[in-house]
Short mmCIF file of C-alpha atoms and ligand atoms in Angstrom, two decimals:
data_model
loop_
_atom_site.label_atom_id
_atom_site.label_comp_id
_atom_site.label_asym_id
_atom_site.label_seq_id
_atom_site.Cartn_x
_atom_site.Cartn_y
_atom_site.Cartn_z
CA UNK A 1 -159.35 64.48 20.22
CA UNK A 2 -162.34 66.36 21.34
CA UNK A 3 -162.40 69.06 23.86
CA UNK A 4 -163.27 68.18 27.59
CA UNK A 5 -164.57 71.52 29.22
CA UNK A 6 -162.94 71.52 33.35
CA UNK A 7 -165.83 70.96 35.29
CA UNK A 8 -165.09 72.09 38.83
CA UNK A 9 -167.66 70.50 41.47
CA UNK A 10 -167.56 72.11 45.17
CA UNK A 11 -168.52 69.53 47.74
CA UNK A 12 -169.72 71.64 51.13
CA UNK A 13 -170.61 68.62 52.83
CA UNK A 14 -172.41 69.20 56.41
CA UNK A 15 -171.55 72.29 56.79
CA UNK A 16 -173.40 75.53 56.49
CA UNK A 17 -176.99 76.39 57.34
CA UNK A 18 -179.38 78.54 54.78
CA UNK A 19 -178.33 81.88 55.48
CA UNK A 20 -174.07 81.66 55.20
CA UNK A 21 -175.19 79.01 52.42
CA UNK A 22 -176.83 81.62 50.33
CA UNK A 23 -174.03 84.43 50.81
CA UNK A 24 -171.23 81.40 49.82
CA UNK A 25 -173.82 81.03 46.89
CA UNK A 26 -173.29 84.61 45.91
CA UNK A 27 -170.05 85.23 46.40
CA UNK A 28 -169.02 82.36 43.84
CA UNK A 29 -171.34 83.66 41.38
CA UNK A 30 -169.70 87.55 41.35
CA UNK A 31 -166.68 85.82 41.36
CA UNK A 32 -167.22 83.64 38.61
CA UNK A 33 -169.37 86.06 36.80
CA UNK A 34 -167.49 86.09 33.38
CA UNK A 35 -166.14 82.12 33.61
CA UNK A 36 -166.88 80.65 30.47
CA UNK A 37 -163.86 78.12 30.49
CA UNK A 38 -165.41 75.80 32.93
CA UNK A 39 -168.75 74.24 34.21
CA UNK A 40 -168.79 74.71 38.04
CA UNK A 41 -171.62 72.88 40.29
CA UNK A 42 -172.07 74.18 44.11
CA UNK A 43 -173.52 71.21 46.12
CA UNK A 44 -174.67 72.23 49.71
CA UNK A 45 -176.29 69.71 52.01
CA UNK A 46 -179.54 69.09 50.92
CA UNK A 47 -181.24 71.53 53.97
CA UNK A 48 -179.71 74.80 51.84
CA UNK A 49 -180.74 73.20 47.93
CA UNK A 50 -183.55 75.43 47.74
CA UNK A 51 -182.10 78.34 48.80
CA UNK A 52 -179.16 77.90 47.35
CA UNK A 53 -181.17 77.58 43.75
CA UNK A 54 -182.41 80.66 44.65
CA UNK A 55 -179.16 81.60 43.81
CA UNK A 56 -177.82 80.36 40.94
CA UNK A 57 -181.03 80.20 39.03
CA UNK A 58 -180.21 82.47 36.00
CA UNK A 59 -176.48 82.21 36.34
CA UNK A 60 -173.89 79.55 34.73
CA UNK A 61 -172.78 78.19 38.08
CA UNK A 62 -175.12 74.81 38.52
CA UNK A 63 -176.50 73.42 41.77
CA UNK A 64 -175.85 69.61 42.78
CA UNK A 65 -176.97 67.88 45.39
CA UNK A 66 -174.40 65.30 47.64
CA UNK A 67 -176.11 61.72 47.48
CA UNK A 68 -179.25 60.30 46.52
CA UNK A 69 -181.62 57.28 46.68
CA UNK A 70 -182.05 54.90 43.50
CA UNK A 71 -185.85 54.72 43.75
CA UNK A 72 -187.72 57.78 42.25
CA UNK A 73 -190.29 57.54 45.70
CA UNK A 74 -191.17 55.45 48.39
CA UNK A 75 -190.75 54.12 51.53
CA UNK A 76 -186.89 55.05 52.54
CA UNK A 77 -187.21 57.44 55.83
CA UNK A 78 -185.14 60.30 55.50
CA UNK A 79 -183.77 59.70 51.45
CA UNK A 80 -184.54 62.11 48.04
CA UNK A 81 -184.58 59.99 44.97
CA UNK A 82 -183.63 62.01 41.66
CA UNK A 83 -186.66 63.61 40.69
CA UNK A 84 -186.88 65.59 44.12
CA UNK A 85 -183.63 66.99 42.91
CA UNK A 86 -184.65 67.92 39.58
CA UNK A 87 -187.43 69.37 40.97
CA UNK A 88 -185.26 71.48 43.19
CA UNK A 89 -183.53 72.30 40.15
CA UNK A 90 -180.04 70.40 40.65
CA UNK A 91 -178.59 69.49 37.35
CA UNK A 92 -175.71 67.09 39.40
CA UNK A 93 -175.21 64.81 41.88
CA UNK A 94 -172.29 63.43 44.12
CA UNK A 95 -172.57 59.45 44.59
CA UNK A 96 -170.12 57.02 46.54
CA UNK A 97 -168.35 59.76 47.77
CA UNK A 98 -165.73 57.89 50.30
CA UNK A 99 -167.61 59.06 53.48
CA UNK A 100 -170.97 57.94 52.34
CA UNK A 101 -169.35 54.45 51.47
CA UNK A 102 -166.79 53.93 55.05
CA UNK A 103 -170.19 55.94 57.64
CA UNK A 104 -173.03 54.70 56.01
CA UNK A 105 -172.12 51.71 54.22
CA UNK A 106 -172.68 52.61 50.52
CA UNK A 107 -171.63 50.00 48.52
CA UNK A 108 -170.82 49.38 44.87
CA UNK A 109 -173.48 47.88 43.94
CA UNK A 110 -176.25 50.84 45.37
CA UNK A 111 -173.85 53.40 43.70
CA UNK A 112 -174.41 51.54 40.61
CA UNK A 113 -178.21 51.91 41.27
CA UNK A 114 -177.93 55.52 41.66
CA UNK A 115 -175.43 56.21 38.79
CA UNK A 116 -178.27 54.22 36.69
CA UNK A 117 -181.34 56.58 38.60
CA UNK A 118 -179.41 59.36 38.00
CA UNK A 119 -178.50 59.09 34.17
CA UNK A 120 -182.34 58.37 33.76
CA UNK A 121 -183.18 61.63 34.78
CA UNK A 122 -180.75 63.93 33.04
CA UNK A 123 -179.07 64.46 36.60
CA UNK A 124 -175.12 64.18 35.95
CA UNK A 125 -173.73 61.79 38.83
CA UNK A 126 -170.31 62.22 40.04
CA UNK A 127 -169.13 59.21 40.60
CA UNK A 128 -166.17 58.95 43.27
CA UNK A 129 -164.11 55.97 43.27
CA UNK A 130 -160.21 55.71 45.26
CA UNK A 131 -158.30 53.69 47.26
CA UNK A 132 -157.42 53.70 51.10
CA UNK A 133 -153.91 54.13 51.97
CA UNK A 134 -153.87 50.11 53.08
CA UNK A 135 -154.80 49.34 49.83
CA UNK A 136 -152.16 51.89 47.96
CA UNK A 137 -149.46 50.75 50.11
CA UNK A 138 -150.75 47.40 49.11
CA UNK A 139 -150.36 48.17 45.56
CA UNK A 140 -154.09 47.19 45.09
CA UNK A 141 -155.23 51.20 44.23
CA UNK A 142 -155.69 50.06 40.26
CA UNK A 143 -157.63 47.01 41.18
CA UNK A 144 -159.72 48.51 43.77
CA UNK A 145 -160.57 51.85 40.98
CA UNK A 146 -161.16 49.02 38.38
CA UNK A 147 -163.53 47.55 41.06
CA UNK A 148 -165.39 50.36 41.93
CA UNK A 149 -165.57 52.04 38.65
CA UNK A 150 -166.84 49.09 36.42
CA UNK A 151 -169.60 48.75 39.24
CA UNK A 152 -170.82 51.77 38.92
CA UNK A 153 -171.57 52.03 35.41
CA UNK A 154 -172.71 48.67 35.07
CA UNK A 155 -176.13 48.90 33.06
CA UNK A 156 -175.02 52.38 31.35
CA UNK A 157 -175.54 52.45 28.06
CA UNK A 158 -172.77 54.22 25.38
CA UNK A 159 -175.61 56.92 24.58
CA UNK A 160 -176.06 57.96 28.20
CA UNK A 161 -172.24 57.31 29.19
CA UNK A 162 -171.26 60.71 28.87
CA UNK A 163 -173.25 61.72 30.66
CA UNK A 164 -171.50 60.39 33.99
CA UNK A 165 -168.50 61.86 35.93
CA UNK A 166 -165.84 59.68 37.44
CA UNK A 167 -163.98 62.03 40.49
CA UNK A 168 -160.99 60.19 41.44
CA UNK A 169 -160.50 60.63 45.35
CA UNK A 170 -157.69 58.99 47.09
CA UNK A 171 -159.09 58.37 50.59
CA UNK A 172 -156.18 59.21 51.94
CA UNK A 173 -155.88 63.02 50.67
CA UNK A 174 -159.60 63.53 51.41
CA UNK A 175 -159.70 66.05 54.11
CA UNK A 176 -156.04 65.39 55.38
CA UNK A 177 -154.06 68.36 53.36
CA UNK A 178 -152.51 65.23 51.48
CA UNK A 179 -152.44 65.53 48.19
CA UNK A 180 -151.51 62.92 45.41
CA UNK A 181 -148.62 63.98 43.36
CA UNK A 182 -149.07 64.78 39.51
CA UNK A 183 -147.93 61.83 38.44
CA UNK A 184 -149.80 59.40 40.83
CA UNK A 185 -153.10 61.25 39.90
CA UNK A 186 -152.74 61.05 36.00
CA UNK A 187 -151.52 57.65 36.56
CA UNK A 188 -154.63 56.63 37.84
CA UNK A 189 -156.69 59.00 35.60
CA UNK A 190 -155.76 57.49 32.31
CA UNK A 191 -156.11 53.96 33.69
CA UNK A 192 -159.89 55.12 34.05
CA UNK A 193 -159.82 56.42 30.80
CA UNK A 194 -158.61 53.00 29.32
CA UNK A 195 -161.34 52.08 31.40
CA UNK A 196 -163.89 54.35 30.04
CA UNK A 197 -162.54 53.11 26.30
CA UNK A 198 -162.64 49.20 27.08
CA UNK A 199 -166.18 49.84 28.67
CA UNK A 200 -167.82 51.90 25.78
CA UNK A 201 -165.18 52.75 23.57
CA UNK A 202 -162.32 55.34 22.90
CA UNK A 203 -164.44 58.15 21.18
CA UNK A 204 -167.06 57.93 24.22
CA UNK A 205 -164.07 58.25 26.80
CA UNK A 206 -162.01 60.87 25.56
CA UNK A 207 -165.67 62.79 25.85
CA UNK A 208 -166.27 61.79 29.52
CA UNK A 209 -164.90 63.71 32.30
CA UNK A 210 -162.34 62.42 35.16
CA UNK A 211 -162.06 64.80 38.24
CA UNK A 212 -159.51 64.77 40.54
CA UNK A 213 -160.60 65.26 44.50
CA UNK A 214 -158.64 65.28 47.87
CA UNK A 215 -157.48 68.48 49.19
CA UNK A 216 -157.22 69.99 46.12
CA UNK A 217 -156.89 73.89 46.67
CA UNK A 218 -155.52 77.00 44.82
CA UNK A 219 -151.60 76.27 44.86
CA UNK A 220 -152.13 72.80 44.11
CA UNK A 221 -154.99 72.94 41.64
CA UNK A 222 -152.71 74.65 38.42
CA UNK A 223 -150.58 71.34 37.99
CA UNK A 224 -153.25 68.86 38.94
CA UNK A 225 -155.17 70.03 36.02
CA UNK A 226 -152.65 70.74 33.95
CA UNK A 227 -152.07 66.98 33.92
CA UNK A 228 -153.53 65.16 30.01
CA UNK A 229 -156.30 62.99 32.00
CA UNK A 230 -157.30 65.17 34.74
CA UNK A 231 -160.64 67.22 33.76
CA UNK A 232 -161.50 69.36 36.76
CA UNK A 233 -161.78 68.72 40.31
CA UNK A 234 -164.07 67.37 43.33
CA UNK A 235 -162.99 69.99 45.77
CA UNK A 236 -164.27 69.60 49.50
CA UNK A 237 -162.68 72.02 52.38
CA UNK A 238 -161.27 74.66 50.01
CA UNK A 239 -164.52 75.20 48.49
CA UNK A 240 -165.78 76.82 51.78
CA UNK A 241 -163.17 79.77 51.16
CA UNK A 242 -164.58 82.58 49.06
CA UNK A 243 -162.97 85.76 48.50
CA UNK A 244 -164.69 87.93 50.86
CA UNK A 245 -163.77 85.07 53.20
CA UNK A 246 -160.03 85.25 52.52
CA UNK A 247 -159.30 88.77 54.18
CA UNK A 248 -156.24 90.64 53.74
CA UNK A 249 -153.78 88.11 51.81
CA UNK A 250 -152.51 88.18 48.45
CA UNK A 251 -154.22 85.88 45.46
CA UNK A 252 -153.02 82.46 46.45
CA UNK A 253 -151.54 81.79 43.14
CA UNK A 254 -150.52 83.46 40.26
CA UNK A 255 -150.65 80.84 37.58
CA UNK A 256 -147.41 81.89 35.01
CA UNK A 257 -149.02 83.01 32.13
CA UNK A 258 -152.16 84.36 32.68
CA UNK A 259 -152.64 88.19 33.36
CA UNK A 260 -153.35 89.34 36.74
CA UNK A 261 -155.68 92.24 35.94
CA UNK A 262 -158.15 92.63 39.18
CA UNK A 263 -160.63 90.48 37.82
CA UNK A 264 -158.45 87.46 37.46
CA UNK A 265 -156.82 87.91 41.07
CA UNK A 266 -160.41 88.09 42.16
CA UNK A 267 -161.53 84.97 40.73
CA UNK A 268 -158.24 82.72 42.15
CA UNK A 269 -159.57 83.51 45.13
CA UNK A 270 -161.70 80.30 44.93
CA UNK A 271 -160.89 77.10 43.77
CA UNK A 272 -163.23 76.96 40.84
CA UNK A 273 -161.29 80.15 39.83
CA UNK A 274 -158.32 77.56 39.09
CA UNK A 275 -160.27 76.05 36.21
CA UNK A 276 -160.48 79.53 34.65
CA UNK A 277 -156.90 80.36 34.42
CA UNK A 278 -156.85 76.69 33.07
CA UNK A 279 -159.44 77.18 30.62
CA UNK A 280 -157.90 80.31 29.50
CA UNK A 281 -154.46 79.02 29.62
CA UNK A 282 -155.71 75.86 27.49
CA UNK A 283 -158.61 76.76 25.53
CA UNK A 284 -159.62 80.75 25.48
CA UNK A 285 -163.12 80.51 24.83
CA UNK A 286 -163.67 84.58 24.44
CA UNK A 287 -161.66 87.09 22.65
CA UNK A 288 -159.96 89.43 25.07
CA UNK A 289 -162.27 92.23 25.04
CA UNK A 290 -165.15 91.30 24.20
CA UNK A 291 -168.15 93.08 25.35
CA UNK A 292 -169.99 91.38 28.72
CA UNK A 293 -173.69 92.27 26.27
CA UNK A 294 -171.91 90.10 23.64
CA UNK A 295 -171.73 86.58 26.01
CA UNK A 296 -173.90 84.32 26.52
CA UNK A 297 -175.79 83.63 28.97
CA UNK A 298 -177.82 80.09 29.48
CA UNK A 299 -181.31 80.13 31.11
CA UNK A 300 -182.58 79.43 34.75
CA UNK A 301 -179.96 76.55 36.03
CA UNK A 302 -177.34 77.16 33.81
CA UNK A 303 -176.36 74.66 30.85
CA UNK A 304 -176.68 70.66 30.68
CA UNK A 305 -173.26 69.76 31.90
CA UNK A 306 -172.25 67.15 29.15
C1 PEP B 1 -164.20 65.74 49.03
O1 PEP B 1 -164.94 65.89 49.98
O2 PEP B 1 -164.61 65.15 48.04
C2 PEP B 1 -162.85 66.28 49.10
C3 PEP B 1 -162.04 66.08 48.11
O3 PEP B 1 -162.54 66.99 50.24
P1 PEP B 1 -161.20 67.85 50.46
O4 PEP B 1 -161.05 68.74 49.26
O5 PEP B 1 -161.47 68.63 51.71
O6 PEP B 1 -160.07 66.90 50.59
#
Protein backbone atom coordinates (compact mmCIF):
# COMPACT_ATOMS: atom_id res chain seq x y z
CA UNK A 1 0.00 0.00 0.00
CA UNK A 2 1.80 3.14 -0.76
CA UNK A 3 2.60 5.84 1.62
CA UNK A 4 0.18 8.93 1.90
CA UNK A 5 2.34 11.87 3.38
CA UNK A 6 -0.38 14.04 6.15
CA UNK A 7 -0.95 17.05 4.42
CA UNK A 8 -2.19 19.60 6.93
CA UNK A 9 -4.06 22.67 5.13
CA UNK A 10 -4.79 25.87 7.48
CA UNK A 11 -7.90 27.65 6.31
CA UNK A 12 -7.68 31.52 7.85
CA UNK A 13 -10.69 32.49 6.18
CA UNK A 14 -11.58 36.42 6.50
CA UNK A 15 -9.63 37.07 8.99
CA UNK A 16 -6.34 38.84 9.28
CA UNK A 17 -5.00 41.85 7.40
CA UNK A 18 -1.20 41.92 5.84
CA UNK A 19 0.72 42.77 8.73
CA UNK A 20 -0.63 39.99 11.68
CA UNK A 21 -0.88 37.80 8.33
CA UNK A 22 2.80 37.92 7.77
CA UNK A 23 3.88 37.42 11.58
CA UNK A 24 1.16 34.17 11.62
CA UNK A 25 3.24 33.37 8.39
CA UNK A 26 6.41 33.32 10.39
CA UNK A 27 5.63 31.95 13.33
CA UNK A 28 4.43 28.60 11.55
CA UNK A 29 7.48 28.48 9.61
CA UNK A 30 10.04 28.58 12.96
CA UNK A 31 7.74 26.32 14.27
CA UNK A 32 7.67 23.95 11.62
CA UNK A 33 11.21 24.52 10.68
CA UNK A 34 12.47 20.84 10.81
CA UNK A 35 8.81 19.10 9.71
CA UNK A 36 9.57 16.75 7.16
CA UNK A 37 6.62 14.26 8.03
CA UNK A 38 3.98 16.38 6.52
CA UNK A 39 3.11 18.88 3.64
CA UNK A 40 1.44 21.93 5.32
CA UNK A 41 -0.32 24.79 3.05
CA UNK A 42 -1.20 28.31 4.87
CA UNK A 43 -4.16 29.86 2.91
CA UNK A 44 -4.91 33.53 3.97
CA UNK A 45 -7.62 35.53 2.23
CA UNK A 46 -6.51 36.44 -0.94
CA UNK A 47 -5.70 40.44 0.29
CA UNK A 48 -2.47 38.85 2.43
CA UNK A 49 -1.31 36.04 -0.69
CA UNK A 50 1.42 38.18 -1.62
CA UNK A 51 2.68 38.94 1.46
CA UNK A 52 2.20 36.00 2.86
CA UNK A 53 4.50 34.37 -0.17
CA UNK A 54 6.82 36.65 0.94
CA UNK A 55 7.00 34.35 3.57
CA UNK A 56 7.14 31.04 2.80
CA UNK A 57 9.04 31.45 -0.40
CA UNK A 58 12.18 29.31 0.33
CA UNK A 59 10.64 27.29 3.09
CA UNK A 60 8.60 23.79 2.94
CA UNK A 61 5.40 25.30 4.28
CA UNK A 62 3.24 26.06 0.84
CA UNK A 63 0.83 28.94 0.27
CA UNK A 64 -2.90 28.25 -0.96
CA UNK A 65 -5.31 30.40 -1.77
CA UNK A 66 -9.34 29.87 -0.43
CA UNK A 67 -11.54 29.74 -3.74
CA UNK A 68 -11.15 30.47 -7.22
CA UNK A 69 -12.88 31.14 -10.59
CA UNK A 70 -12.92 28.33 -13.42
CA UNK A 71 -12.00 30.71 -16.25
CA UNK A 72 -8.21 31.53 -16.53
CA UNK A 73 -9.45 35.60 -17.27
CA UNK A 74 -12.25 37.56 -18.07
CA UNK A 75 -15.11 39.32 -17.31
CA UNK A 76 -16.12 38.06 -13.54
CA UNK A 77 -15.91 41.41 -11.23
CA UNK A 78 -14.12 40.74 -8.23
CA UNK A 79 -12.86 36.71 -9.07
CA UNK A 80 -8.90 35.26 -9.59
CA UNK A 81 -8.91 32.36 -11.95
CA UNK A 82 -5.86 29.86 -11.37
CA UNK A 83 -3.14 31.37 -13.11
CA UNK A 84 -3.34 34.65 -10.89
CA UNK A 85 -2.61 32.21 -8.15
CA UNK A 86 0.22 30.56 -9.66
CA UNK A 87 1.48 33.65 -10.41
CA UNK A 88 1.28 34.64 -6.79
CA UNK A 89 3.01 31.55 -6.20
CA UNK A 90 0.16 29.33 -4.45
CA UNK A 91 0.77 25.72 -5.11
CA UNK A 92 -3.12 24.90 -3.52
CA UNK A 93 -6.39 25.84 -3.47
CA UNK A 94 -9.58 25.43 -1.22
CA UNK A 95 -12.87 24.83 -3.44
CA UNK A 96 -16.58 24.17 -2.22
CA UNK A 97 -15.64 24.83 1.07
CA UNK A 98 -19.28 24.67 2.94
CA UNK A 99 -19.48 28.52 3.38
CA UNK A 100 -18.70 29.33 -0.17
CA UNK A 101 -21.48 26.73 -1.21
CA UNK A 102 -24.60 27.78 1.76
CA UNK A 103 -23.35 32.31 1.31
CA UNK A 104 -22.57 32.41 -2.11
CA UNK A 105 -24.24 29.67 -3.75
CA UNK A 106 -21.38 27.46 -5.06
CA UNK A 107 -22.69 24.59 -6.48
CA UNK A 108 -21.48 21.18 -7.59
CA UNK A 109 -21.33 21.62 -10.75
CA UNK A 110 -18.91 25.18 -10.64
CA UNK A 111 -16.75 23.21 -8.06
CA UNK A 112 -16.39 20.68 -10.67
CA UNK A 113 -15.26 23.53 -13.05
CA UNK A 114 -12.72 24.67 -10.70
CA UNK A 115 -11.43 21.22 -9.55
CA UNK A 116 -10.98 20.74 -13.54
CA UNK A 117 -9.19 24.67 -13.81
CA UNK A 118 -7.29 23.85 -11.06
CA UNK A 119 -5.73 20.35 -11.97
CA UNK A 120 -4.89 22.10 -15.39
CA UNK A 121 -2.61 24.29 -13.84
CA UNK A 122 -0.63 22.18 -11.41
CA UNK A 123 -2.64 24.03 -8.53
CA UNK A 124 -3.74 21.13 -5.99
CA UNK A 125 -7.59 21.81 -5.18
CA UNK A 126 -8.97 20.83 -1.94
CA UNK A 127 -12.00 19.72 -2.51
CA UNK A 128 -14.55 19.91 0.56
CA UNK A 129 -17.53 17.86 0.44
CA UNK A 130 -20.01 16.98 3.95
CA UNK A 131 -23.27 16.80 5.01
CA UNK A 132 -25.59 19.19 7.12
CA UNK A 133 -26.80 17.90 10.30
CA UNK A 134 -30.57 17.59 8.53
CA UNK A 135 -29.15 15.46 6.19
CA UNK A 136 -26.97 13.21 8.86
CA UNK A 137 -29.85 12.91 11.05
CA UNK A 138 -31.55 11.98 7.87
CA UNK A 139 -29.16 9.28 7.24
CA UNK A 140 -28.52 10.85 3.75
CA UNK A 141 -24.56 12.00 4.79
CA UNK A 142 -23.19 8.95 2.32
CA UNK A 143 -25.47 9.93 -0.45
CA UNK A 144 -25.03 13.55 -0.22
CA UNK A 145 -20.65 12.88 -0.06
CA UNK A 146 -21.30 10.46 -3.04
CA UNK A 147 -23.15 13.47 -4.60
CA UNK A 148 -20.83 16.03 -4.11
CA UNK A 149 -17.70 14.11 -4.55
CA UNK A 150 -18.43 12.36 -7.96
CA UNK A 151 -19.34 16.02 -9.14
CA UNK A 152 -16.42 17.35 -8.50
CA UNK A 153 -14.10 15.21 -10.24
CA UNK A 154 -16.20 14.68 -13.07
CA UNK A 155 -13.89 15.24 -16.25
CA UNK A 156 -10.58 14.27 -14.14
CA UNK A 157 -8.61 12.11 -15.74
CA UNK A 158 -6.64 8.95 -13.70
CA UNK A 159 -3.21 10.77 -14.63
CA UNK A 160 -4.19 14.07 -13.03
CA UNK A 161 -6.42 12.39 -10.17
CA UNK A 162 -3.88 12.52 -7.69
CA UNK A 163 -3.43 15.33 -7.94
CA UNK A 164 -6.80 16.44 -6.12
CA UNK A 165 -7.61 16.55 -2.34
CA UNK A 166 -10.96 15.51 -0.99
CA UNK A 167 -11.32 17.38 2.83
CA UNK A 168 -14.21 15.82 4.41
CA UNK A 169 -16.11 18.61 6.48
CA UNK A 170 -19.20 17.81 8.33
CA UNK A 171 -21.12 21.11 8.26
CA UNK A 172 -22.09 20.65 11.39
CA UNK A 173 -18.51 20.58 13.24
CA UNK A 174 -17.35 23.48 11.03
CA UNK A 175 -16.79 26.29 13.36
CA UNK A 176 -19.12 24.90 16.20
CA UNK A 177 -16.33 23.04 18.55
CA UNK A 178 -18.26 19.83 17.27
CA UNK A 179 -16.29 17.38 16.25
CA UNK A 180 -17.14 14.00 14.46
CA UNK A 181 -16.11 11.04 16.42
CA UNK A 182 -13.28 8.61 15.08
CA UNK A 183 -15.39 6.30 13.91
CA UNK A 184 -17.99 8.53 12.07
CA UNK A 185 -15.01 10.29 10.29
CA UNK A 186 -13.19 7.07 8.97
CA UNK A 187 -16.55 5.82 8.22
CA UNK A 188 -17.06 8.34 5.82
CA UNK A 189 -13.36 8.52 4.75
CA UNK A 190 -13.08 5.06 3.38
CA UNK A 191 -16.48 5.32 1.69
CA UNK A 192 -14.58 8.15 -0.35
CA UNK A 193 -11.85 6.01 -0.81
CA UNK A 194 -14.11 3.22 -2.35
CA UNK A 195 -15.10 6.15 -4.11
CA UNK A 196 -11.80 7.26 -5.26
CA UNK A 197 -11.19 3.29 -6.35
CA UNK A 198 -14.65 2.83 -8.29
CA UNK A 199 -13.90 6.30 -9.97
CA UNK A 200 -10.22 5.67 -11.14
CA UNK A 201 -9.19 2.68 -9.54
CA UNK A 202 -7.69 1.21 -6.23
CA UNK A 203 -3.90 1.95 -6.92
CA UNK A 204 -4.88 5.74 -7.85
CA UNK A 205 -6.95 6.01 -4.47
CA UNK A 206 -4.87 4.60 -1.96
CA UNK A 207 -2.38 7.51 -3.51
CA UNK A 208 -4.94 10.37 -3.13
CA UNK A 209 -5.34 12.20 -0.01
CA UNK A 210 -8.67 12.49 2.26
CA UNK A 211 -8.54 15.32 4.94
CA UNK A 212 -10.59 15.55 7.69
CA UNK A 213 -11.99 19.32 8.64
CA UNK A 214 -14.38 20.72 11.37
CA UNK A 215 -12.94 21.93 14.50
CA UNK A 216 -10.19 19.89 14.38
CA UNK A 217 -7.52 21.21 16.98
CA UNK A 218 -4.52 19.87 19.02
CA UNK A 219 -6.33 17.38 21.55
CA UNK A 220 -8.49 16.15 18.95
CA UNK A 221 -6.17 16.01 15.97
CA UNK A 222 -3.82 12.71 17.40
CA UNK A 223 -6.84 10.20 17.00
CA UNK A 224 -8.47 11.79 14.00
CA UNK A 225 -5.40 11.05 12.12
CA UNK A 226 -4.51 8.19 13.61
CA UNK A 227 -7.63 6.77 11.95
CA UNK A 228 -6.52 4.17 8.40
CA UNK A 229 -8.42 6.69 5.88
CA UNK A 230 -7.86 9.97 7.37
CA UNK A 231 -4.69 11.78 5.64
CA UNK A 232 -4.35 15.16 7.32
CA UNK A 233 -6.66 17.83 8.09
CA UNK A 234 -8.62 21.08 6.78
CA UNK A 235 -8.20 23.03 9.95
CA UNK A 236 -10.10 26.50 10.18
CA UNK A 237 -10.24 28.42 13.79
CA UNK A 238 -7.34 26.54 15.39
CA UNK A 239 -5.09 27.45 12.70
CA UNK A 240 -5.19 31.15 13.90
CA UNK A 241 -3.34 29.97 17.23
CA UNK A 242 0.42 29.99 16.94
CA UNK A 243 2.72 29.51 19.68
CA UNK A 244 3.70 32.93 20.48
CA UNK A 245 -0.09 33.35 20.48
CA UNK A 246 -0.74 30.68 23.11
CA UNK A 247 0.91 32.49 26.21
CA UNK A 248 1.66 30.88 29.35
CA UNK A 249 -0.06 27.26 29.06
CA UNK A 250 1.39 23.99 28.79
CA UNK A 251 1.72 22.08 25.12
CA UNK A 252 -1.88 21.16 24.49
CA UNK A 253 -1.09 17.59 23.98
CA UNK A 254 1.44 15.29 24.58
CA UNK A 255 0.85 12.60 22.04
CA UNK A 256 2.05 9.03 24.06
CA UNK A 257 4.97 8.12 22.39
CA UNK A 258 6.71 10.77 21.01
CA UNK A 259 9.51 12.64 23.01
CA UNK A 260 8.83 15.94 24.39
CA UNK A 261 12.26 17.53 23.95
CA UNK A 262 11.60 21.54 23.55
CA UNK A 263 11.41 21.38 20.01
CA UNK A 264 8.55 18.97 19.83
CA UNK A 265 6.47 20.86 22.65
CA UNK A 266 7.14 23.86 20.48
CA UNK A 267 5.80 22.56 17.39
CA UNK A 268 2.26 21.07 19.14
CA UNK A 269 1.69 24.33 19.71
CA UNK A 270 -0.06 24.53 16.27
CA UNK A 271 -2.21 22.27 14.68
CA UNK A 272 -0.02 21.40 11.75
CA UNK A 273 2.43 20.38 14.58
CA UNK A 274 -0.14 17.35 15.09
CA UNK A 275 0.82 15.89 11.71
CA UNK A 276 4.46 15.82 12.89
CA UNK A 277 4.12 13.76 15.93
CA UNK A 278 1.94 11.68 13.43
CA UNK A 279 4.44 11.49 10.85
CA UNK A 280 7.02 10.61 13.30
CA UNK A 281 4.88 8.31 15.20
CA UNK A 282 3.91 6.55 11.72
CA UNK A 283 6.57 7.03 9.32
CA UNK A 284 10.04 8.71 10.75
CA UNK A 285 11.30 10.22 7.77
CA UNK A 286 14.88 11.40 9.45
CA UNK A 287 17.18 9.56 11.67
CA UNK A 288 17.19 11.04 15.12
CA UNK A 289 20.13 13.17 14.94
CA UNK A 290 20.74 13.98 11.96
CA UNK A 291 22.46 17.12 11.15
CA UNK A 292 19.90 20.27 10.11
CA UNK A 293 23.05 20.86 6.92
CA UNK A 294 22.21 17.21 6.06
CA UNK A 295 18.11 17.90 5.15
CA UNK A 296 16.74 18.93 2.48
CA UNK A 297 15.48 21.71 1.61
CA UNK A 298 13.06 22.29 -1.66
CA UNK A 299 13.30 25.60 -3.63
CA UNK A 300 11.20 28.91 -3.59
CA UNK A 301 7.44 27.52 -2.74
CA UNK A 302 8.29 24.47 -1.29
CA UNK A 303 7.61 20.95 -3.05
CA UNK A 304 4.66 19.89 -5.56
CA UNK A 305 2.23 18.54 -3.05
CA UNK A 306 1.33 15.12 -4.78
C1 LIG B 1 -12.91 25.02 7.92
O1 LIG B 1 -13.07 26.22 7.82
O2 LIG B 1 -12.72 24.34 6.93
C2 LIG B 1 -12.95 24.42 9.26
C3 LIG B 1 -12.83 23.14 9.38
O3 LIG B 1 -13.10 25.30 10.31
P1 LIG B 1 -12.95 24.92 11.86
O4 LIG B 1 -11.66 24.17 12.02
O5 LIG B 1 -12.93 26.24 12.56
O6 LIG B 1 -14.12 24.09 12.23
Amino acid sequence: MPERTPYIAANWKMHLTRAPAVQLARDVVAQLADVTGAEVVLCPPATALDAVGRVLAGTRVLLGAQTMHWEDHGAYTGEISAPMLVDLGCRAVILGHSERRSYFGERDEEVGRKTRSAVVHDLLPIVCVGESLAEREAGSTLRVVQVQTERALEGVSRELAPGIVVAYEPLWAIGTGKVATTEQAQEVHAFIRGLLSNLHGETVAQRMRILYGGSMKPANAPDLLGQKDIDGGLIGGASLESRSRVTNTAPPFEPRDVSTSALDRALMSYPASAAYAWGRRKRPTRCPGTPPAARQRPAAGGSRAT
